């Protein structure tokens, strides 16, 4: 009887130690919240003054949409408050619409009126195909674009990305990280430059996001105006 009780106690101790170790190894929980009235109002004032100053006396062009706030922290740490503003849609090139997203960061400890500054993150370009003879308007789905990419290639890749993904699925089977994602539903989320490979001096990267919160990158080779899915990587 005593031996059984000691064995049970030892087992419970092992379980408790394992649980304690798992808890200690778990990453800090990320907390999120909505902006306070003061944060929202102070950003509106800051951005209005910034836009007026950049207009140099002309009528300032205000964004079409309200700012989006991204506010989070690890438990026990200060809140990080970021506001993002999208510019009005406009033609970036023939057949291409563009919207620029700028980010601003909040410092609650700064003097009132100087709490917002531009983020160190450079503005992001979001693009989509334009409709013929139509002014650019906001689109439901946009693609993050590296602004160093030639606009003509961006237009071609936007038009061909579904076909390129279809061809790339044949490459998924040969990559252990991608094999299980072969049948997932993907949406193009970003266009970026890719490192050149021997015999393929011009390469582009197509970033696809899946409905399972995974990412697949398709390296595309350009040769004589044709685009070919070259290899894939997944995460």
Tab-separated table of C-alpha atoms in Angstrom:
chain	number	residue	atom	x	y	z
A	1	UNK	CA	0.000	0.000	0.000
A	2	UNK	CA	2.794	2.386	0.983
A	3	UNK	CA	4.741	1.474	-2.177
A	4	UNK	CA	1.695	2.288	-4.360
A	5	UNK	CA	1.216	5.637	-2.635
A	6	UNK	CA	4.867	6.534	-3.169
A	7	UNK	CA	4.655	5.578	-6.847
A	8	UNK	CA	1.552	7.749	-7.278
A	9	UNK	CA	3.228	10.703	-5.573
A	10	UNK	CA	6.299	10.360	-7.798
A	11	UNK	CA	4.125	10.271	-10.911
A	12	UNK	CA	2.234	13.380	-9.839
A	13	UNK	CA	5.555	15.170	-9.203
A	14	UNK	CA	6.782	14.344	-12.717
A	15	UNK	CA	3.524	15.662	-14.243
A	16	UNK	CA	3.727	18.852	-12.183
A	17	UNK	CA	7.354	19.440	-13.206
A	18	UNK	CA	6.521	18.863	-16.890
A	19	UNK	CA	3.599	21.265	-16.677
A	20	UNK	CA	5.788	23.882	-14.984
A	21	UNK	CA	8.469	23.508	-17.677
A	22	UNK	CA	5.912	23.837	-20.485
A	23	UNK	CA	4.452	26.965	-18.865
A	24	UNK	CA	7.909	28.508	-18.469
A	25	UNK	CA	8.773	27.767	-22.104
A	26	UNK	CA	5.539	29.228	-23.494
A	27	UNK	CA	6.006	32.629	-25.171
A	28	UNK	CA	4.445	35.663	-23.472
A	29	UNK	CA	0.839	36.171	-24.438
A	30	UNK	CA	0.203	38.978	-26.917
A	31	UNK	CA	-2.562	41.368	-25.847
A	32	UNK	CA	-4.427	43.685	-28.216
A	33	UNK	CA	-6.904	46.514	-27.809
A	34	UNK	CA	-8.694	49.313	-29.635
A	35	UNK	CA	-7.341	52.911	-29.567
A	36	UNK	CA	-8.457	55.218	-26.814
A	37	UNK	CA	-10.342	58.407	-27.660
A	38	UNK	CA	-7.217	60.421	-26.818
A	39	UNK	CA	-5.026	58.336	-29.133
A	40	UNK	CA	-7.509	58.578	-31.979
A	41	UNK	CA	-8.125	62.313	-31.571
A	42	UNK	CA	-4.436	63.138	-31.202
A	43	UNK	CA	-3.621	61.234	-34.383
A	44	UNK	CA	-6.374	63.034	-36.293
A	45	UNK	CA	-4.907	66.376	-35.165
A	46	UNK	CA	-1.352	65.303	-36.014
A	47	UNK	CA	-2.213	63.990	-39.466
A	48	UNK	CA	-4.358	67.022	-40.332
A	49	UNK	CA	-1.475	69.383	-39.455
A	50	UNK	CA	1.027	67.201	-41.333
A	51	UNK	CA	-1.118	67.117	-44.469
A	52	UNK	CA	-1.681	70.884	-44.371
A	53	UNK	CA	2.045	71.561	-44.003
A	54	UNK	CA	2.902	69.293	-46.945
A	55	UNK	CA	0.300	71.023	-49.133
A	56	UNK	CA	2.279	74.319	-48.915
A	57	UNK	CA	-0.843	76.465	-48.936
A	58	UNK	CA	-2.798	74.422	-51.471
A	59	UNK	CA	-5.932	72.502	-50.608
A	60	UNK	CA	-4.717	69.414	-48.704
A	61	UNK	CA	-5.772	66.013	-50.013
A	62	UNK	CA	-7.041	63.942	-47.105
A	63	UNK	CA	-7.170	60.120	-47.245
A	64	UNK	CA	-10.438	58.477	-48.240
A	65	UNK	CA	-10.453	56.082	-45.317
A	66	UNK	CA	-10.061	56.361	-41.574
A	67	UNK	CA	-6.698	55.286	-40.138
A	68	UNK	CA	-6.296	51.681	-39.021
A	69	UNK	CA	-4.748	51.122	-35.600
A	70	UNK	CA	-2.529	48.204	-34.631
A	71	UNK	CA	-2.122	48.127	-30.848
A	72	UNK	CA	-0.505	45.268	-28.972
A	73	UNK	CA	1.916	44.328	-26.212
A	74	UNK	CA	3.415	41.384	-24.438
A	75	UNK	CA	1.919	41.018	-20.998
A	76	UNK	CA	3.664	43.308	-18.531
A	77	UNK	CA	5.207	45.537	-21.209
A	78	UNK	CA	4.093	48.946	-22.547
A	79	UNK	CA	1.570	49.128	-25.372
A	80	UNK	CA	2.900	49.682	-28.889
A	81	UNK	CA	0.457	51.919	-30.739
A	82	UNK	CA	0.759	52.170	-34.529
A	83	UNK	CA	-1.581	53.982	-36.925
A	84	UNK	CA	-1.622	53.187	-40.636
A	85	UNK	CA	-3.032	55.417	-43.355
A	86	UNK	CA	-3.692	54.500	-46.990
A	87	UNK	CA	-3.359	57.158	-49.662
A	88	UNK	CA	-6.062	57.665	-52.259
A	89	UNK	CA	-5.872	55.104	-55.112
A	90	UNK	CA	-4.187	56.360	-58.250
A	91	UNK	CA	-2.617	55.076	-61.447
A	92	UNK	CA	0.982	54.089	-60.873
A	93	UNK	CA	1.539	53.027	-64.479
A	94	UNK	CA	-0.486	51.888	-67.436
A	95	UNK	CA	-2.852	49.123	-66.276
A	96	UNK	CA	-1.677	49.431	-62.669
A	97	UNK	CA	-3.342	51.045	-59.642
A	98	UNK	CA	-1.422	51.883	-56.492
A	99	UNK	CA	-2.103	52.821	-52.899
A	100	UNK	CA	0.646	53.851	-50.471
A	101	UNK	CA	0.360	52.816	-46.826
A	102	UNK	CA	2.243	54.959	-44.298
A	103	UNK	CA	2.799	54.036	-40.650
A	104	UNK	CA	3.021	56.257	-37.584
A	105	UNK	CA	4.007	55.367	-34.031
A	106	UNK	CA	2.718	56.829	-30.761
A	107	UNK	CA	4.781	57.810	-27.714
A	108	UNK	CA	2.518	58.302	-24.697
A	109	UNK	CA	5.391	59.844	-22.715
A	110	UNK	CA	6.105	62.651	-25.203
A	111	UNK	CA	4.694	66.164	-24.719
A	112	UNK	CA	1.157	66.619	-25.983
A	113	UNK	CA	1.199	67.586	-29.658
A	114	UNK	CA	4.430	65.678	-30.303
A	115	UNK	CA	3.358	62.145	-29.495
A	116	UNK	CA	3.104	60.914	-33.094
A	117	UNK	CA	6.058	60.411	-35.433
A	118	UNK	CA	6.540	58.616	-38.726
A	119	UNK	CA	7.515	54.991	-38.271
A	120	UNK	CA	10.998	53.833	-39.226
A	121	UNK	CA	9.262	51.368	-41.537
A	122	UNK	CA	9.220	52.824	-45.064
A	123	UNK	CA	5.852	53.346	-46.784
A	124	UNK	CA	4.427	50.231	-48.399
A	125	UNK	CA	3.046	50.070	-51.926
A	126	UNK	CA	-0.106	48.044	-52.586
A	127	UNK	CA	-1.112	47.453	-56.199
A	128	UNK	CA	-3.819	45.871	-58.338
A	129	UNK	CA	-4.747	45.772	-62.009
A	130	UNK	CA	-6.542	48.819	-63.363
A	131	UNK	CA	-9.721	48.587	-65.399
A	132	UNK	CA	-9.512	50.020	-68.941
A	133	UNK	CA	-10.500	53.690	-69.241
A	134	UNK	CA	-11.521	53.791	-65.572
A	135	UNK	CA	-10.144	55.814	-62.690
A	136	UNK	CA	-8.537	53.788	-59.913
A	137	UNK	CA	-10.829	53.037	-56.997
A	138	UNK	CA	-10.262	51.066	-53.794
A	139	UNK	CA	-9.959	47.322	-54.346
A	140	UNK	CA	-10.928	44.491	-52.037
A	141	UNK	CA	-7.715	42.557	-52.679
A	142	UNK	CA	-4.380	44.297	-53.144
A	143	UNK	CA	-0.818	43.018	-53.413
A	144	UNK	CA	2.179	44.347	-51.519
A	145	UNK	CA	4.774	45.363	-54.107
A	146	UNK	CA	8.477	46.004	-53.751
A	147	UNK	CA	8.739	49.417	-55.387
A	148	UNK	CA	12.021	48.506	-57.090
A	149	UNK	CA	10.203	46.112	-59.436
A	150	UNK	CA	9.580	47.346	-63.010
A	151	UNK	CA	5.878	48.213	-63.449
A	152	UNK	CA	5.614	46.244	-66.711
A	153	UNK	CA	6.754	43.076	-64.939
A	154	UNK	CA	4.378	43.740	-62.051
A	155	UNK	CA	1.426	43.981	-64.442
A	156	UNK	CA	2.479	40.779	-66.221
A	157	UNK	CA	2.908	38.887	-62.939
A	158	UNK	CA	-0.472	40.068	-61.635
A	159	UNK	CA	-2.109	38.827	-64.815
A	160	UNK	CA	-0.317	35.481	-64.798
A	161	UNK	CA	-0.042	34.680	-61.080
A	162	UNK	CA	-2.834	32.077	-61.074
A	163	UNK	CA	-1.265	30.161	-63.954
A	164	UNK	CA	2.178	30.427	-62.353
A	165	UNK	CA	0.809	29.066	-59.068
A	166	UNK	CA	-0.866	26.197	-60.919
A	167	UNK	CA	2.451	25.260	-62.519
A	168	UNK	CA	4.289	25.714	-59.222
A	169	UNK	CA	2.041	23.136	-57.541
A	170	UNK	CA	3.919	20.516	-59.559
A	171	UNK	CA	7.068	21.639	-57.714
A	172	UNK	CA	5.429	21.361	-54.284
A	173	UNK	CA	5.748	17.565	-54.260
A	174	UNK	CA	9.536	17.783	-54.523
A	175	UNK	CA	9.844	20.058	-51.488
A	176	UNK	CA	9.261	18.492	-48.069
A	177	UNK	CA	8.064	21.819	-46.639
A	178	UNK	CA	5.545	22.321	-49.440
A	179	UNK	CA	4.220	18.837	-50.157
A	180	UNK	CA	1.397	19.008	-47.604
A	181	UNK	CA	0.328	22.438	-48.845
A	182	UNK	CA	-0.075	21.442	-52.453
A	183	UNK	CA	-3.894	21.342	-52.345
A	184	UNK	CA	-4.431	24.452	-50.189
A	185	UNK	CA	-6.187	27.565	-51.451
A	186	UNK	CA	-3.702	30.414	-51.943
A	187	UNK	CA	-4.013	34.140	-52.603
A	188	UNK	CA	-1.236	36.322	-53.981
A	189	UNK	CA	-0.143	38.675	-51.197
A	190	UNK	CA	3.202	40.157	-52.291
A	191	UNK	CA	5.615	40.634	-55.190
A	192	UNK	CA	9.316	40.913	-54.462
A	193	UNK	CA	12.679	40.575	-56.195
A	194	UNK	CA	14.373	37.177	-56.004
A	195	UNK	CA	18.036	36.285	-56.077
A	196	UNK	CA	19.276	35.385	-59.573
A	197	UNK	CA	20.277	31.802	-60.295
A	198	UNK	CA	22.727	30.471	-62.913
A	199	UNK	CA	21.165	30.828	-66.333
A	200	UNK	CA	18.304	32.946	-64.957
A	201	UNK	CA	19.534	36.515	-64.413
A	202	UNK	CA	16.053	37.974	-63.883
A	203	UNK	CA	13.986	36.428	-61.087
A	204	UNK	CA	10.920	37.521	-59.185
A	205	UNK	CA	9.318	36.242	-56.007
A	206	UNK	CA	5.562	35.684	-55.737
A	207	UNK	CA	4.372	35.342	-52.144
A	208	UNK	CA	1.143	33.403	-51.659
A	209	UNK	CA	-0.829	33.204	-48.398
A	210	UNK	CA	-3.001	30.151	-47.818
A	211	UNK	CA	-6.327	29.648	-46.061
A	212	UNK	CA	-4.386	27.772	-43.350
A	213	UNK	CA	-2.165	30.731	-42.404
A	214	UNK	CA	0.855	29.355	-44.257
A	215	UNK	CA	3.039	31.060	-46.853
A	216	UNK	CA	4.448	29.750	-50.124
A	217	UNK	CA	7.052	31.608	-52.158
A	218	UNK	CA	7.311	30.906	-55.855
A	219	UNK	CA	10.503	31.998	-57.606
A	220	UNK	CA	9.671	33.034	-61.175
A	221	UNK	CA	12.215	33.161	-63.970
A	222	UNK	CA	11.885	35.717	-66.752
A	223	UNK	CA	13.374	34.853	-70.126
A	224	UNK	CA	12.595	36.661	-73.387
A	225	UNK	CA	9.406	38.089	-71.970
A	226	UNK	CA	8.119	34.745	-70.672
A	227	UNK	CA	7.654	33.897	-66.998
A	228	UNK	CA	8.240	30.405	-65.600
A	229	UNK	CA	7.745	29.010	-62.097
A	230	UNK	CA	11.290	27.977	-61.156
A	231	UNK	CA	11.214	26.735	-57.562
A	232	UNK	CA	9.187	26.978	-54.358
A	233	UNK	CA	9.684	27.337	-50.628
A	234	UNK	CA	7.082	27.149	-47.878
A	235	UNK	CA	6.707	28.216	-44.286
